[in-house]
Structures are given as structure tokens and as C-alpha cells.
Tab-separated table of C-alpha atoms in Angstrom:
chain	number	residue	atom	x	y	z
A	1	MET	CA	26.267	26.360	1.266
A	2	PRO	CA	27.097	23.446	3.611
A	3	GLU	CA	28.376	20.242	2.022
A	4	THR	CA	25.829	17.405	1.849
A	5	VAL	CA	26.754	14.468	4.076
A	6	THR	CA	26.281	11.241	2.105
A	7	VAL	CA	26.201	7.634	3.254
A	8	ALA	CA	29.655	7.144	1.720
A	9	THR	CA	31.143	9.459	4.341
A	10	LEU	CA	29.915	7.286	7.225
A	11	SER	CA	30.649	3.747	8.336
A	12	GLU	CA	27.783	1.271	8.496
A	13	GLY	CA	27.805	1.537	12.267
A	14	ALA	CA	27.709	5.326	12.153
A	15	LEU	CA	24.787	5.284	9.726
A	16	LEU	CA	22.893	2.801	11.889
A	17	SER	CA	23.477	5.032	14.887
A	18	ARG	CA	21.640	7.772	12.980
A	19	ILE	CA	18.749	5.465	12.041
A	20	PHE	CA	18.058	3.340	15.141
A	21	PRO	CA	16.937	6.173	17.449
A	22	ARG	CA	14.416	7.283	14.816
A	23	LEU	CA	12.856	3.808	14.636
A	24	SER	CA	11.958	3.699	18.312
A	25	LEU	CA	8.268	3.282	19.109
A	26	PRO	CA	6.547	3.175	22.519
A	27	ALA	CA	4.264	0.451	23.896
A	28	PRO	CA	1.926	-1.081	22.762
A	29	HIS	CA	3.950	-1.081	19.513
A	30	THR	CA	6.677	-3.054	21.254
A	31	ASP	CA	4.485	-5.638	23.005
A	32	ALA	CA	5.518	-8.435	20.604
A	33	LEU	CA	9.174	-7.367	20.352
A	34	LEU	CA	11.285	-9.519	22.668
A	35	LEU	CA	14.664	-8.588	21.169
A	36	GLY	CA	15.136	-5.686	18.790
A	37	PRO	CA	18.008	-4.293	16.695
A	38	GLY	CA	21.581	-4.994	17.760
A	39	ASP	CA	22.005	-8.765	17.416
A	40	ASP	CA	22.153	-11.028	14.384
A	41	ALA	CA	18.393	-11.487	14.440
A	42	ALA	CA	15.366	-10.120	16.231
A	43	VAL	CA	13.048	-12.153	18.441
A	44	VAL	CA	9.301	-11.573	18.156
A	45	ALA	CA	6.515	-13.188	20.163
A	46	ALA	CA	3.891	-15.231	18.305
A	47	PRO	CA	1.189	-15.805	20.941
A	48	ASP	CA	-1.276	-17.198	18.384
A	49	GLY	CA	1.179	-19.954	17.431
A	50	ARG	CA	0.972	-18.801	13.808
A	51	THR	CA	2.628	-15.883	12.025
A	52	VAL	CA	1.277	-13.999	9.039
A	53	ILE	CA	4.133	-12.627	6.917
A	54	SER	CA	4.379	-10.450	3.836
A	55	VAL	CA	7.278	-8.774	2.013
A	56	ASP	CA	7.428	-6.063	-0.643
A	57	THR	CA	10.123	-3.998	-2.345
A	58	GLN	CA	10.263	-0.471	-3.724
A	59	VAL	CA	13.001	0.211	-6.281
A	60	GLN	CA	14.022	3.687	-7.405
A	61	ASP	CA	12.709	4.616	-10.877
A	62	GLN	CA	10.567	1.491	-10.934
A	63	ASP	CA	8.267	1.981	-7.935
A	64	PHE	CA	9.090	5.588	-7.089
A	65	ARG	CA	11.065	8.517	-8.468
A	66	LEU	CA	13.120	11.056	-6.617
A	67	ALA	CA	12.149	13.727	-9.164
A	68	TRP	CA	8.883	13.753	-11.129
A	69	PRO	CA	8.057	15.432	-14.468
A	70	ASN	CA	5.680	17.929	-12.814
A	71	GLY	CA	8.408	19.195	-10.466
A	72	TYR	CA	7.497	17.245	-7.325
A	73	ARG	CA	10.404	15.609	-5.486
A	74	SER	CA	9.779	12.473	-3.427
A	75	THR	CA	11.236	12.754	0.046
A	76	GLY	CA	12.696	9.953	2.095
A	77	PHE	CA	9.651	10.417	4.325
A	78	ASP	CA	7.352	9.653	1.366
A	79	VAL	CA	9.223	6.467	0.495
A	80	GLY	CA	9.367	5.291	4.105
A	81	TRP	CA	5.651	5.921	4.651
A	82	LYS	CA	4.718	4.109	1.431
A	83	ALA	CA	6.950	1.149	2.286
A	84	ALA	CA	5.190	0.815	5.618
A	85	ALA	CA	1.699	1.332	4.209
A	86	GLN	CA	1.820	-1.197	1.393
A	87	ASN	CA	3.166	-3.947	3.636
A	88	LEU	CA	0.828	-3.219	6.535
A	89	SER	CA	-2.029	-3.406	4.032
A	90	ASP	CA	-1.112	-6.967	3.013
A	91	ILE	CA	-1.311	-8.082	6.648
A	92	ASN	CA	-4.600	-6.220	6.984
A	93	ALA	CA	-5.998	-8.059	3.952
A	94	MET	CA	-5.629	-11.376	5.756
A	95	GLY	CA	-7.660	-10.074	8.680
A	96	ALA	CA	-4.531	-9.916	10.836
A	97	THR	CA	-2.874	-7.248	12.973
A	98	ALA	CA	0.733	-6.267	12.259
A	99	THR	CA	3.187	-6.965	15.080
A	100	SER	CA	6.658	-6.218	13.704
A	101	MET	CA	8.583	-5.061	10.685
A	102	VAL	CA	12.100	-5.588	9.326
A	103	VAL	CA	13.638	-3.300	6.713
A	104	SER	CA	16.430	-3.815	4.184
A	105	LEU	CA	17.957	-0.737	2.513
A	106	THR	CA	20.169	-0.688	-0.551
A	107	LEU	CA	21.692	2.756	-1.035
A	108	PRO	CA	23.982	4.400	-3.615
A	109	ALA	CA	27.076	5.977	-2.116
A	110	ASP	CA	25.857	9.495	-2.903
A	111	THR	CA	22.561	9.149	-1.017
A	112	PRO	CA	22.291	12.019	1.485
A	113	VAL	CA	22.241	10.814	5.079
A	114	ALA	CA	19.388	13.249	5.738
A	115	TRP	CA	17.287	11.419	3.113
A	116	VAL	CA	17.844	8.109	4.913
A	117	GLU	CA	16.912	9.699	8.237
A	118	GLU	CA	13.721	11.003	6.621
A	119	LEU	CA	12.946	7.492	5.393
A	120	ALA	CA	13.209	6.156	8.946
A	121	ASP	CA	10.900	8.945	10.119
A	122	GLY	CA	8.417	8.074	7.354
A	123	LEU	CA	8.368	4.407	8.336
A	124	VAL	CA	7.603	5.255	11.951
A	125	ALA	CA	5.008	7.880	11.019
A	126	GLY	CA	3.292	5.432	8.684
A	127	ILE	CA	3.122	2.784	11.397
A	128	SER	CA	1.838	5.235	14.001
A	129	GLU	CA	-0.528	7.415	11.985
A	130	LEU	CA	-2.121	4.588	10.018
A	131	GLY	CA	-3.072	2.901	13.271
A	132	ALA	CA	-0.731	-0.107	13.377
A	133	GLN	CA	-0.564	0.300	17.130
A	134	HIS	CA	1.018	-3.079	17.859
A	135	CYS	CA	3.736	-2.932	15.184
A	136	SER	CA	7.393	-2.062	15.790
A	137	VAL	CA	10.568	-2.054	13.687
A	138	ALA	CA	12.529	-5.099	14.825
A	139	GLY	CA	15.656	-4.655	12.697
A	140	GLY	CA	16.940	-4.904	9.156
A	141	ASP	CA	19.934	-4.650	6.863
A	142	LEU	CA	22.019	-2.072	5.001
A	143	GLY	CA	23.755	-2.536	1.664
A	144	ARG	CA	25.252	-0.560	-1.209
A	145	GLY	CA	23.923	-0.577	-4.764
A	146	ARG	CA	23.316	1.449	-7.902
A	147	GLU	CA	19.818	2.643	-6.951
A	148	ILE	CA	17.786	2.995	-3.799
A	149	SER	CA	15.858	-0.147	-2.915
A	150	VAL	CA	13.645	-0.507	0.152
A	151	THR	CA	12.442	-3.978	1.133
A	152	VAL	CA	10.075	-4.367	4.067
A	153	ALA	CA	8.764	-7.569	5.626
A	154	VAL	CA	5.919	-7.426	8.127
A	155	LEU	CA	4.749	-10.066	10.587
A	156	GLY	CA	1.175	-10.251	11.808
A	157	ASN	CA	-1.042	-11.952	14.377
A	158	LEU	CA	-4.460	-13.510	13.669
A	159	ASP	CA	-5.383	-13.556	17.368
A	160	GLY	CA	-6.960	-16.981	17.070
A	161	GLY	CA	-9.002	-16.267	13.942
A	162	ALA	CA	-8.812	-17.970	10.556
A	163	PRO	CA	-7.103	-15.947	7.815
A	164	VAL	CA	-9.433	-14.451	5.217
A	165	LEU	CA	-8.294	-15.859	1.860
A	166	ARG	CA	-9.033	-14.870	-1.723
A	167	SER	CA	-10.667	-18.219	-2.365
A	168	GLY	CA	-13.763	-18.110	-0.139
A	169	ALA	CA	-16.222	-15.988	-2.119
A	170	ALA	CA	-19.529	-17.791	-2.776
A	171	PRO	CA	-22.438	-17.084	-5.139
A	172	GLY	CA	-24.850	-14.629	-3.552
A	173	ASP	CA	-22.183	-12.864	-1.499
A	174	THR	CA	-21.996	-9.079	-1.440
A	175	VAL	CA	-18.848	-7.494	-2.915
A	176	ALA	CA	-17.715	-4.607	-0.719
A	177	LEU	CA	-14.967	-2.011	-0.638
A	178	ALA	CA	-13.167	-0.396	2.300
A	179	GLY	CA	-10.928	2.580	1.665
A	180	THR	CA	-10.509	4.313	-1.682
A	181	VAL	CA	-9.726	3.364	-5.269
A	182	GLY	CA	-8.387	5.603	-8.016
A	183	CYS	CA	-6.969	8.349	-5.805
A	184	ALA	CA	-3.359	7.146	-5.995
A	185	ALA	CA	-3.706	6.636	-9.758
A	186	ALA	CA	-4.977	10.199	-10.114
A	187	GLY	CA	-1.983	11.360	-8.088
A	188	LEU	CA	0.399	9.373	-10.285
A	189	ALA	CA	-1.121	10.868	-13.436
A	190	LEU	CA	-0.609	14.361	-12.001
A	191	LEU	CA	2.995	13.566	-11.043
A	192	GLU	CA	3.736	12.319	-14.557
A	193	SER	CA	1.986	15.224	-16.258
A	194	SER	CA	3.297	18.567	-17.477
A	195	VAL	CA	1.015	20.421	-15.050
A	196	PRO	CA	3.424	22.049	-12.547
A	197	PHE	CA	3.016	20.775	-9.014
A	198	ASP	CA	3.099	24.332	-7.678
A	199	SER	CA	0.012	25.181	-9.756
A	200	LEU	CA	-2.152	22.374	-8.372
A	201	THR	CA	-5.088	23.183	-6.116
A	202	PRO	CA	-5.279	21.692	-2.597
A	203	ALA	CA	-7.845	19.172	-3.880
A	204	GLN	CA	-5.481	18.073	-6.638
A	205	ARG	CA	-2.487	17.909	-4.309
A	206	HIS	CA	-4.517	15.588	-2.108
A	207	PHE	CA	-4.263	12.925	-4.814
A	208	VAL	CA	-0.491	13.381	-5.044
A	209	ASP	CA	-0.351	12.944	-1.283
A	210	LEU	CA	-2.316	9.675	-1.503
A	211	GLN	CA	0.053	8.393	-4.187
A	212	SER	CA	3.099	9.354	-2.109
A	213	ARG	CA	1.648	8.419	1.281
A	214	PRO	CA	-1.224	5.915	0.884
A	215	ARG	CA	-3.747	5.492	3.687
A	216	PRO	CA	-4.922	1.870	3.783
A	217	PRO	CA	-7.860	1.268	6.160
A	218	LEU	CA	-5.925	-0.868	8.649
A	219	HIS	CA	-8.910	-1.111	10.994
A	220	ALA	CA	-10.956	-2.844	8.320
A	221	GLY	CA	-9.176	-6.190	7.964
A	222	PRO	CA	-9.713	-7.532	11.498
A	223	VAL	CA	-13.219	-6.024	11.501
A	224	ALA	CA	-14.046	-7.875	8.281
A	225	LEU	CA	-12.711	-11.126	9.717
A	226	ALA	CA	-14.864	-10.735	12.820
A	227	ALA	CA	-17.923	-9.897	10.711
A	228	GLY	CA	-17.616	-13.087	8.656
A	229	ALA	CA	-15.898	-11.946	5.437
A	230	THR	CA	-15.670	-14.885	3.027
A	231	ALA	CA	-12.822	-13.524	0.869
A	232	MET	CA	-10.582	-10.471	0.868
A	233	LEU	CA	-7.516	-8.941	-0.757
A	234	ASP	CA	-5.559	-5.709	-0.856
A	235	ILE	CA	-6.244	-3.590	-3.953
A	236	SER	CA	-2.674	-2.797	-4.929
A	237	ASP	CA	-2.854	-3.321	-8.702
A	238	GLY	CA	-6.337	-2.070	-9.562
A	239	LEU	CA	-9.953	-2.996	-8.872
A	240	LEU	CA	-10.342	-5.060	-12.052
A	241	ARG	CA	-7.029	-6.906	-11.875
A	242	ASP	CA	-7.320	-7.669	-8.169
A	243	GLY	CA	-11.020	-8.447	-8.543
A	244	LEU	CA	-10.092	-10.998	-11.203
A	245	ARG	CA	-7.590	-12.559	-8.806
A	246	LEU	CA	-10.289	-12.964	-6.172
A	247	ALA	CA	-12.793	-14.293	-8.721
A	248	THR	CA	-10.261	-16.783	-10.106
A	249	ALA	CA	-9.228	-18.026	-6.673
A	250	SER	CA	-12.894	-18.490	-5.709
A	251	GLY	CA	-14.110	-19.843	-9.057
A	252	VAL	CA	-16.856	-17.227	-9.400
A	253	ALA	CA	-17.808	-14.072	-11.285
A	254	LEU	CA	-17.969	-10.626	-9.691
A	255	ASP	CA	-20.755	-8.368	-10.951
A	256	LEU	CA	-19.942	-4.746	-10.103
A	257	ASP	CA	-22.686	-2.131	-9.868
A	258	PRO	CA	-22.044	0.943	-12.086
A	259	ALA	CA	-24.189	3.082	-9.779
A	260	ALA	CA	-21.945	2.181	-6.837
A	261	LEU	CA	-18.801	2.978	-8.836
A	262	ALA	CA	-20.031	6.374	-10.042
A	263	PRO	CA	-19.411	8.249	-6.745
A	264	LEU	CA	-15.866	6.855	-6.662
A	265	ALA	CA	-15.216	8.385	-10.070
A	266	ALA	CA	-16.908	11.665	-9.149
A	267	ALA	CA	-14.526	12.075	-6.200
A	268	LEU	CA	-11.615	12.124	-8.670
A	269	GLN	CA	-13.026	14.924	-10.808
A	270	PRO	CA	-10.610	17.655	-9.603
A	271	ALA	CA	-7.701	15.686	-11.083
A	272	ALA	CA	-9.657	14.544	-14.137
A	273	ASP	CA	-10.595	18.138	-15.029
A	274	VAL	CA	-7.038	19.439	-15.169
A	275	LEU	CA	-5.852	16.410	-17.195
A	276	ALA	CA	-8.990	16.169	-19.360
A	277	VAL	CA	-9.459	12.434	-18.786
A	278	ASP	CA	-12.264	10.106	-17.721
A	279	PRO	CA	-11.765	9.252	-14.011
A	280	VAL	CA	-13.539	5.894	-14.416
A	281	ALA	CA	-10.278	4.471	-15.780
A	282	TRP	CA	-8.565	5.327	-12.485
A	283	VAL	CA	-11.344	3.683	-10.464
A	284	LEU	CA	-11.127	0.454	-12.444
A	285	GLY	CA	-7.408	0.259	-13.161
A	286	GLY	CA	-5.664	2.385	-10.560
A	287	GLY	CA	-3.696	0.677	-7.810
A	288	GLU	CA	-1.752	1.719	-4.717
A	289	ASP	CA	-4.627	3.117	-2.666
A	290	HIS	CA	-4.449	-0.211	-0.785
A	291	GLY	CA	-8.133	-0.409	-0.039
A	292	LEU	CA	-9.735	-3.770	0.688
A	293	LEU	CA	-11.936	-5.719	-1.717
A	294	SER	CA	-14.027	-8.129	0.334
A	295	THR	CA	-17.014	-10.427	0.034
A	296	PHE	CA	-19.610	-11.038	2.736
A	297	PRO	CA	-22.668	-13.272	3.022
A	298	ALA	CA	-25.650	-11.329	1.692
A	299	ASP	CA	-27.672	-11.805	4.883
A	300	ILE	CA	-25.283	-9.936	7.192
A	301	GLN	CA	-24.927	-6.204	7.725
A	302	LEU	CA	-21.698	-4.868	6.278
A	303	PRO	CA	-19.279	-3.679	8.963
A	304	VAL	CA	-18.616	0.020	9.370
A	305	GLY	CA	-16.227	1.290	6.722
A	306	PHE	CA	-17.368	-1.089	3.963
A	307	THR	CA	-19.569	-0.090	1.018
A	308	ALA	CA	-21.364	-2.547	-1.257
A	309	ILE	CA	-20.217	-2.292	-4.890
A	310	GLY	CA	-21.572	-5.518	-6.377
A	311	SER	CA	-22.338	-9.184	-5.918
A	312	VAL	CA	-20.832	-12.619	-6.456
A	313	ARG	CA	-22.387	-14.905	-9.054
A	314	ALA	CA	-21.915	-18.546	-9.982
A	315	LEU	CA	-20.252	-19.103	-13.347
A	316	GLY	CA	-22.509	-19.644	-16.313
A	317	PHE	CA	-22.100	-22.350	-18.927
A	318	ASN	CA	-18.685	-22.100	-20.594
A	319	GLU	CA	-17.898	-18.970	-18.554
A	320	GLY	CA	-14.585	-18.410	-16.798
A	321	PRO	CA	-13.986	-16.389	-13.637
A	322	GLY	CA	-14.072	-12.676	-14.255
A	323	VAL	CA	-15.297	-9.212	-13.343
A	324	ASN	CA	-18.360	-7.798	-15.057
A	325	ILE	CA	-19.908	-4.336	-15.099
A	326	ALA	CA	-23.497	-3.920	-16.251
A	327	GLY	CA	-23.435	-7.468	-17.570
A	328	ARG	CA	-20.308	-7.047	-19.702
A	329	ALA	CA	-16.827	-8.453	-19.076
A	330	ALA	CA	-14.660	-5.621	-17.827
A	331	GLY	CA	-11.209	-6.972	-18.712
A	332	THR	CA	-8.316	-6.534	-16.325
A	333	GLY	CA	-6.472	-3.223	-16.583
A	334	GLY	CA	-4.369	-2.298	-13.566
A	335	TRP	CA	-0.682	-2.839	-12.965
A	336	ASP	CA	1.541	-5.791	-13.770
A	337	HIS	CA	5.223	-5.561	-12.790
A	338	PHE	CA	6.425	-7.455	-15.841
A	339	ALA	CA	3.780	-6.827	-18.509
A	340	ASP	CA	3.561	-3.033	-18.025
């Protein structure tokens, strides 16, 4: 059996020479990239005069595992794709289009070089296949540490538009969803279960795939901006928790329609059946699908890709911002990095 080549056996320059060719993307991905990897810093065009920027980190055994209880093993491709997806989604949630990405990797000495190459491939595949057609990888950094850590920062362009904030929802607006909710949470529950991965049906494996390689609706952010969205955010920590963030920022209450949520739960039934759980909990509290929660004036037609799931209401006497379902406060649920 051939010996595994690890990052400790290569110099930094040699490792970069393995990575850089894999990060190459063709035009129009490179339209904004004036100077890419190779110097102390990259140079990226900002034709709008403003730059939207977001950064996120994945840490081994906190945000992902290399080996899961059900026997699934996360590949470098999985981690690279997810790193791209979650950051591209934040740019999307502002109504902007991603233009460039920088990546910082912290790697233990025993990390296989092939795993790092897979991560680079996953980043590029995520950018390309999710439809971030104007985004390129402009550069990054390498370091050594005790666990794998992947930090990605993405820049975006508003193309002359105003960013869609969390704080613009108004009473009477329609609450709408683009993308999915609960699928990644169903996948996570399967990964952490004792049900062997090899025994899962294709429908059940689909949820694992959406946890490992999320598919945010990157077309939807700029479309929502153009259609007049009043508020918007990326659902990364759960519909209730992120809905509360939007409601708090806007000083309103969100009333969600149980009938609109029911089909979302029904779609998760293949995973719920094997784990004997109620899928509604995944719909309300599951994050990492990276769908968009948006509000629109009630008198406009929702853009393609958005589905109405509720309405915005003014706060009643002595009532604080919140999310309600069938007239009852729904709590928060979802994910909190420090409380959970």
C-alpha cells in the first residue's frame, strides 16, 4: 500500500503549487480579478464603488467531522464546497453578486495532501455549480495547527442597488422563502445516528448530501433586490432563530402559516421515518440549508423561486418582536455557536 503524502512532507511553496492550479476559473469568473495569487495581496475591481464582504470559518469537530457515527466520512471536497456555499449565501442575502473569494487554511501536519487538493476542487465546484459565475479565488493563506480550520471571505458587488437589510420589514409585508429548510438538519441527524450510511436509501442520502454540500439559491438574492424585497437574510441557524433576528431588526412580528410549512415537513419524511422523529422540528430549527428568508410588499407578485410562508404584523401592546405560528409564540430553536 503506497505511503500517504501529508502536508508535513512538503514545503509551503510545494503545497501551494499543488493547490493553485486547481483554483483556476475561466471568465466571467475572473472579470473582477485584476491581480490573483502570487503577491502579498490580491487586487479586485469594485466598479460599484462599494464592496459587500462576508467571512465565515469551519473548524474540524465543531462545524464538520472527518468521520461520522453512521460511517460516513467527510471528504475535502465536501468541506471545500460547504465553505464556498455558506459564504456565497451571505453575499446573496444582501442582494449582491459574489466577485471574489480568499481562503485561509490551517492544517495539522498529518493532513493528507490529497485531502487538501480535494478541498480546492470542492471550492471551485461549489463556485461553479451553484452559479456564482462572476466569482474567482483571489488568494489566501496557509498555516499549521492542531485541527483543520477553513476560513473563507467573499467580496460582492451590488451593481448600483441598495443592499437588502434585515431591518426593512414592514407590517403587511409577505414573508417568503427561497430554497429549502430542514434538509441539512435531516442530513445531520442521519450522520449522527446509528443508522449505517450504507443502508440509507437514495432519498435519505439526499439529505446527507445537502448537509455536506448545501445548495443555496444564489439566483434569488439579486432577483429579490430587483423585485423590491424589504428585508432578507440567509437561513443558516434555523427558520425560527433567523426569523427572530429579522423581526428584531425590523421591530415587527412574523406570523408564519402552518399550512405553508406543512409541505416543507412532508418533504423530510424519508429521513423522519427511519429516525422516528417529527420533521417539523427540522423545518423550524434546522440550519445550514442557506435558503433565503425575505419580506416583500403585499401588493407585488413574488419573484420566481420564492414561496409565501406568512406575513409581517405590527407589534401589539406590550409585545416584543418575535415569530408566531398559528397565533402562538414559536420560540427560537436553531443553532447558536456558544449556547449549543
